PDB file of C-alpha atoms in Angstrom:
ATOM      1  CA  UNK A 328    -105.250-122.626-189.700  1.00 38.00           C
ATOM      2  CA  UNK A 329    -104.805-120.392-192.369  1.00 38.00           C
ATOM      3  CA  UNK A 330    -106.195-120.184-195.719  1.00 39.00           C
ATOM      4  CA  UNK A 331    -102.874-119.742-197.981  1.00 37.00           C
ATOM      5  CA  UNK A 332    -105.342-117.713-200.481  1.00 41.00           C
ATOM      6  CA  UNK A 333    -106.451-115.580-197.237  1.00 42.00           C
ATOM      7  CA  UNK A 334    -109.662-114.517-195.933  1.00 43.00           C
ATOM      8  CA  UNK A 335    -109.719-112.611-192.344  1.00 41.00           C
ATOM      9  CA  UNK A 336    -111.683-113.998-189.409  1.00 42.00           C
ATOM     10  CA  UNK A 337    -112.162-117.327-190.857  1.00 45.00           C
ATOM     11  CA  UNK A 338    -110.505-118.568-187.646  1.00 48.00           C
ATOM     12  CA  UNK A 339    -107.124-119.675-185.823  1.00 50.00           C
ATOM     13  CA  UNK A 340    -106.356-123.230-183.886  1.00 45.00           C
ATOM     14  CA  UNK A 341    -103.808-123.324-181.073  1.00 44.00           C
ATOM     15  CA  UNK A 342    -100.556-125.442-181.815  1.00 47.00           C
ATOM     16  CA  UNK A 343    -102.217-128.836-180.871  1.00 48.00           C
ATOM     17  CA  UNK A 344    -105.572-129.850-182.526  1.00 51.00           C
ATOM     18  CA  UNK A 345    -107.694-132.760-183.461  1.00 60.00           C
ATOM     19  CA  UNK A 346    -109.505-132.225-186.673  1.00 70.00           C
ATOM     20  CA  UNK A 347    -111.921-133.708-188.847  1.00 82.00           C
ATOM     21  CA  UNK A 348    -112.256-132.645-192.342  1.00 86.00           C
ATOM     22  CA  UNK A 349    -115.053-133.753-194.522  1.00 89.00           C
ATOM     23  CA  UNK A 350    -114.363-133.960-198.334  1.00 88.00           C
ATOM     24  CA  UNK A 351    -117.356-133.503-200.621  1.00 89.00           C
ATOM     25  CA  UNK A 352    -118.053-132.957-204.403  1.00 87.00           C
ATOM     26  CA  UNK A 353    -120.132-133.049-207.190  1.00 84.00           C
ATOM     27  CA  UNK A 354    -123.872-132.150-205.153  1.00 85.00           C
ATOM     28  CA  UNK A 355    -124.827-130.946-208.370  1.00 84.00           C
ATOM     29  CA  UNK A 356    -128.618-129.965-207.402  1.00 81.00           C
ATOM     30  CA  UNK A 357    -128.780-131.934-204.385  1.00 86.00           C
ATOM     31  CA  UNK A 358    -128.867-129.233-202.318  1.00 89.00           C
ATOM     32  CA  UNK A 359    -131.284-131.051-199.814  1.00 91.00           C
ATOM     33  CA  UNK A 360    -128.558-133.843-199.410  1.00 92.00           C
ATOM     34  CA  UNK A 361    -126.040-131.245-198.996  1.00 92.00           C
ATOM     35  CA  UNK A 362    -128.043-129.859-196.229  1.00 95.00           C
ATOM     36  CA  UNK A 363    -128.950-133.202-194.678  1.00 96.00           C
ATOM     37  CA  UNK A 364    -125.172-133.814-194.269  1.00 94.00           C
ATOM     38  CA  UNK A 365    -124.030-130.390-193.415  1.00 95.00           C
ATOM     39  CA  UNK A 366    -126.401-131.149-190.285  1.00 96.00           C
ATOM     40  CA  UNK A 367    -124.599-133.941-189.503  1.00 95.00           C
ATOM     41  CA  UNK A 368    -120.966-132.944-190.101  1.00 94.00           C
ATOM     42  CA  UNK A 369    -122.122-130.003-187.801  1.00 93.00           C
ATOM     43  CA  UNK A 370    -123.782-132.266-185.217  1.00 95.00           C
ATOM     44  CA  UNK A 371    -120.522-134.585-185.023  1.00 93.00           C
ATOM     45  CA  UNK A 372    -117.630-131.342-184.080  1.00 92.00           C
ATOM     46  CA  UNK A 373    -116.709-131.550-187.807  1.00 92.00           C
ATOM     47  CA  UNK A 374    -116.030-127.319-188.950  1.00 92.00           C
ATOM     48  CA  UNK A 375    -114.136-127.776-192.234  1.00 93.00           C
ATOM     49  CA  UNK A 376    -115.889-128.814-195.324  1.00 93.00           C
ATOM     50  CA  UNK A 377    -113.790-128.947-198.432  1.00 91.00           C
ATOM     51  CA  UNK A 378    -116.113-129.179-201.820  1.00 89.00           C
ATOM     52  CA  UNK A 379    -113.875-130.644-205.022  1.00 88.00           C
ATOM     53  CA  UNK A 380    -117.117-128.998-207.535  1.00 83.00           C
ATOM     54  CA  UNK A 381    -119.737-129.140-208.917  1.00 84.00           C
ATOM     55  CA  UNK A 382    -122.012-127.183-206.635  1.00 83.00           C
ATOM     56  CA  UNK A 383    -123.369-124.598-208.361  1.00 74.00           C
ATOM     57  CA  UNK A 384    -127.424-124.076-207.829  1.00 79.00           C
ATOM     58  CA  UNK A 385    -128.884-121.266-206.438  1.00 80.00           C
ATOM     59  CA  UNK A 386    -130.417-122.843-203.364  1.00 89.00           C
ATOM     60  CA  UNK A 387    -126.658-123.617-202.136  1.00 89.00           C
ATOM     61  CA  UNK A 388    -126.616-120.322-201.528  1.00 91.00           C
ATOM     62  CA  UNK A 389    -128.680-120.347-198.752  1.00 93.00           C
ATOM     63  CA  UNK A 390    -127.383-124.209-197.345  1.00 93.00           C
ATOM     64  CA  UNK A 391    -124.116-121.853-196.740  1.00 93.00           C
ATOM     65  CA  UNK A 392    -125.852-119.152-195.006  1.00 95.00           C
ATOM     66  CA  UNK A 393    -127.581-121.582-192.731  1.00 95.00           C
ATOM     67  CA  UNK A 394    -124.623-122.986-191.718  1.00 96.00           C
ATOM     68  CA  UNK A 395    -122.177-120.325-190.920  1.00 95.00           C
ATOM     69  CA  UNK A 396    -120.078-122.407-188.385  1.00 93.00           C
ATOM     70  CA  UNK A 397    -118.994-124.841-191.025  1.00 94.00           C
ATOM     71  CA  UNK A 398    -116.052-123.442-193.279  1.00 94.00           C
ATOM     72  CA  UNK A 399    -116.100-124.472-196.702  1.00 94.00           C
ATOM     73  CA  UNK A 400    -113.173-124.581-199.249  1.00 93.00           C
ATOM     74  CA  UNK A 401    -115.032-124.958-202.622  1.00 91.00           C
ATOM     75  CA  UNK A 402    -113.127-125.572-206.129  1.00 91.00           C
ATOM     76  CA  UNK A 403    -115.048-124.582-209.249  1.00 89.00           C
ATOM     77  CA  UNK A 404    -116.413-127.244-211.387  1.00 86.00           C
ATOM     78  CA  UNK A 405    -117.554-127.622-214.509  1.00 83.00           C
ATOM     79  CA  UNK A 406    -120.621-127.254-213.798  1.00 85.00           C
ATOM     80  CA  UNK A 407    -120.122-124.026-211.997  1.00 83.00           C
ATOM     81  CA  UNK A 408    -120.990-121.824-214.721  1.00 85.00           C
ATOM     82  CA  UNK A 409    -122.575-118.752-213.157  1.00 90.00           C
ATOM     83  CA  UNK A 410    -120.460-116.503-212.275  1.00 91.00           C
ATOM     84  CA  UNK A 411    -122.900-114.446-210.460  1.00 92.00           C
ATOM     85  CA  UNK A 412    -123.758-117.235-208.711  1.00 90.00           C
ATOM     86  CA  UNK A 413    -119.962-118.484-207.691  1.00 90.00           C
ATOM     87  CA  UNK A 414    -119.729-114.477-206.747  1.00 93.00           C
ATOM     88  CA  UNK A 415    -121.980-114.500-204.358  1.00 93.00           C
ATOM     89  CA  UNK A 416    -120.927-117.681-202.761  1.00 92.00           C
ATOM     90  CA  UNK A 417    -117.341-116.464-202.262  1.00 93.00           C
ATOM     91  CA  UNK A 418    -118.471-113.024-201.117  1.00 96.00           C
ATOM     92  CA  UNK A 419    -120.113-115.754-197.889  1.00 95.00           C
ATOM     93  CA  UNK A 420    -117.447-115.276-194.726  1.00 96.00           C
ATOM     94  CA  UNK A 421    -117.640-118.433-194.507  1.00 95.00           C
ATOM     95  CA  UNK A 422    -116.251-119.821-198.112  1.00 94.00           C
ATOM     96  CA  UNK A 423    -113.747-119.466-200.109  1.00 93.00           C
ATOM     97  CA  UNK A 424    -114.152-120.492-204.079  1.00 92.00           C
ATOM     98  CA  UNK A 425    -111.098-120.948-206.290  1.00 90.00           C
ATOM     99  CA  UNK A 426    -110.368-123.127-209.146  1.00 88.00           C
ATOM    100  CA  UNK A 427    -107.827-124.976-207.479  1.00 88.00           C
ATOM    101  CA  UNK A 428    -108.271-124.205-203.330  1.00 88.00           C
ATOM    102  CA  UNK A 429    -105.159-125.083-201.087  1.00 86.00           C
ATOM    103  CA  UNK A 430    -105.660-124.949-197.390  1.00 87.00           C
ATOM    104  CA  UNK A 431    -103.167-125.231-194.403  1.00 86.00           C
ATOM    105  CA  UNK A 432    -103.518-126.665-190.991  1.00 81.00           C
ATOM    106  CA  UNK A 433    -100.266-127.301-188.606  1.00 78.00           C
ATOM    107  CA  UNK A 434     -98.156-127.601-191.538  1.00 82.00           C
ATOM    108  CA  UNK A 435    -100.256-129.845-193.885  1.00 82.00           C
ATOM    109  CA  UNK A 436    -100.974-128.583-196.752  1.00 83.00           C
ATOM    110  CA  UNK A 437    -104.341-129.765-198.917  1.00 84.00           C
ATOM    111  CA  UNK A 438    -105.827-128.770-201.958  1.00 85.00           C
ATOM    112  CA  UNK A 439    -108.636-129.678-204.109  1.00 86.00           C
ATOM    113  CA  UNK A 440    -109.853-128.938-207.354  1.00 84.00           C
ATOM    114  CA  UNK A 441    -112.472-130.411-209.935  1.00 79.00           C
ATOM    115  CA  UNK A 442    -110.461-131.915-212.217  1.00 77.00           C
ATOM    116  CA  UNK A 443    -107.201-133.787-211.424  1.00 75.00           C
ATOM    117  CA  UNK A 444    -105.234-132.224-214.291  1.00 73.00           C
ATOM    118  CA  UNK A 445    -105.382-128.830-213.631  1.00 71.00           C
ATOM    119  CA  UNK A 446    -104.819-128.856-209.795  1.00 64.00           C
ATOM    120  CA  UNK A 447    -101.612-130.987-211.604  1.00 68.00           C
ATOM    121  CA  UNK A 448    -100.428-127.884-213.582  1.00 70.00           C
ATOM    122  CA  UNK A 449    -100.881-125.228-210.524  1.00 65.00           C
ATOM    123  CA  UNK A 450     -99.531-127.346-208.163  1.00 67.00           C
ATOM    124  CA  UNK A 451     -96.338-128.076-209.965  1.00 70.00           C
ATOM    125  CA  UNK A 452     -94.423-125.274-207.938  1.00 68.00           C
ATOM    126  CA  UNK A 453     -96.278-126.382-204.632  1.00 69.00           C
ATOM    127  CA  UNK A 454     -96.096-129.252-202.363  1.00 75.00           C
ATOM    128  CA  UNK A 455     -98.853-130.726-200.822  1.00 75.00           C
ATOM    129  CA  UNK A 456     -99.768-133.451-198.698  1.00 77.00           C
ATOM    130  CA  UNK A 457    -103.062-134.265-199.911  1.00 78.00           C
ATOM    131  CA  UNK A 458    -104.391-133.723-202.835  1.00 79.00           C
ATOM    132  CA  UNK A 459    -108.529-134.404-203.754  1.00 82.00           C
ATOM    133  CA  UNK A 460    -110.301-134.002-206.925  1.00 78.00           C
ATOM    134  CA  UNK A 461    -114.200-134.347-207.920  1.00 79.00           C
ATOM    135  CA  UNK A 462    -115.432-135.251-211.461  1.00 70.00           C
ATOM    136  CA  UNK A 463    -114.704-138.873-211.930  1.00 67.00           C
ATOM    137  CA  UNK A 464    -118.000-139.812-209.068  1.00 62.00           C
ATOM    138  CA  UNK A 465    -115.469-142.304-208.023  1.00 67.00           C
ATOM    139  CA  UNK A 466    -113.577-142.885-204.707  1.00 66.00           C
ATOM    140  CA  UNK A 467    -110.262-143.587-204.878  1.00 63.00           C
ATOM    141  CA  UNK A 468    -106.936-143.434-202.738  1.00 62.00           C
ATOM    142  CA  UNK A 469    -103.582-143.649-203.833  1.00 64.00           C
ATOM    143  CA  UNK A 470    -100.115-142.079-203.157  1.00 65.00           C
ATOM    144  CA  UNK A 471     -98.184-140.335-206.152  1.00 62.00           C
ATOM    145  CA  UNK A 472     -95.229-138.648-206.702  1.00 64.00           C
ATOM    146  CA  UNK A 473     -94.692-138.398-202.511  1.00 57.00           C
ATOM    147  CA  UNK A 474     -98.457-137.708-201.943  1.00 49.00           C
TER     148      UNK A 474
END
């Protein structure tokens, strides 16, 4: 695995894996939620967590922190206002925060952002396989323009 944005010791999977990936967004203040399903993403061998948003209290601070085995990809949302706050969260070894976060395992490429449009407009010059997006607080699947 590598992040395509970088950040060293985050890990490294031999050529043939397995994984589970959990895709999350907009926890808004639900930060004991968050933590009730961290604990169970952690409990069933899931290690990759990507967050499409809206995330931005301070007590998610410390749901990282207590969960330093999970790694979490986190795009900014809208919501995600304080800087200071976002800061600190990407200074964790154990996230990375962008506004559009693109990840790489064995060749497949994902990225996720808050809103649909924007990941759009930076991904233009990049393929990826999957794509995921918060905002909406809908669920939806669908293949476009080859992913």
């Amino acid at each position: 695995m590598r992040f395509l944005e970088g950040k060293p010791g985050i890990g490294e999977f031999p050529k043939t894996f397995l994984m589970k990936v959990a895709i999350v967004s907009d926890s808004h203040g639900a930060v004991d939620r968050l933590e009730v399903l961290f604990q169970k993403l952690q409990a069933g061998g899931i290690t990759h967590v990507i967050h499409a948003g809206d995330f931005a209290v301070y007590p998610v601070v410390d749901i990282f922190k207590k969960f330093p085995d999970l790694k979490v990809y986190v795009s900014r949302g809208n919501c995600d206002v304080n800087d200071e706050l976002v800061t600190e969260i990407d200074a964790l070894p154990n996230v990375k925060v962008a506004e559009v976060v693109t990840v790489e395992w064995e060749g497949i490429k994902i990225a996720a952002s808050h809103y649909e449009g924007i990941a759009q407009n930076v991904l233009q010059e990049r393929k990826v396989d999957v794509f995921c997006h918060g905002h909406t607080h809908r669920a939806k699947v669908e293949e476009r323009d080859g992913f």
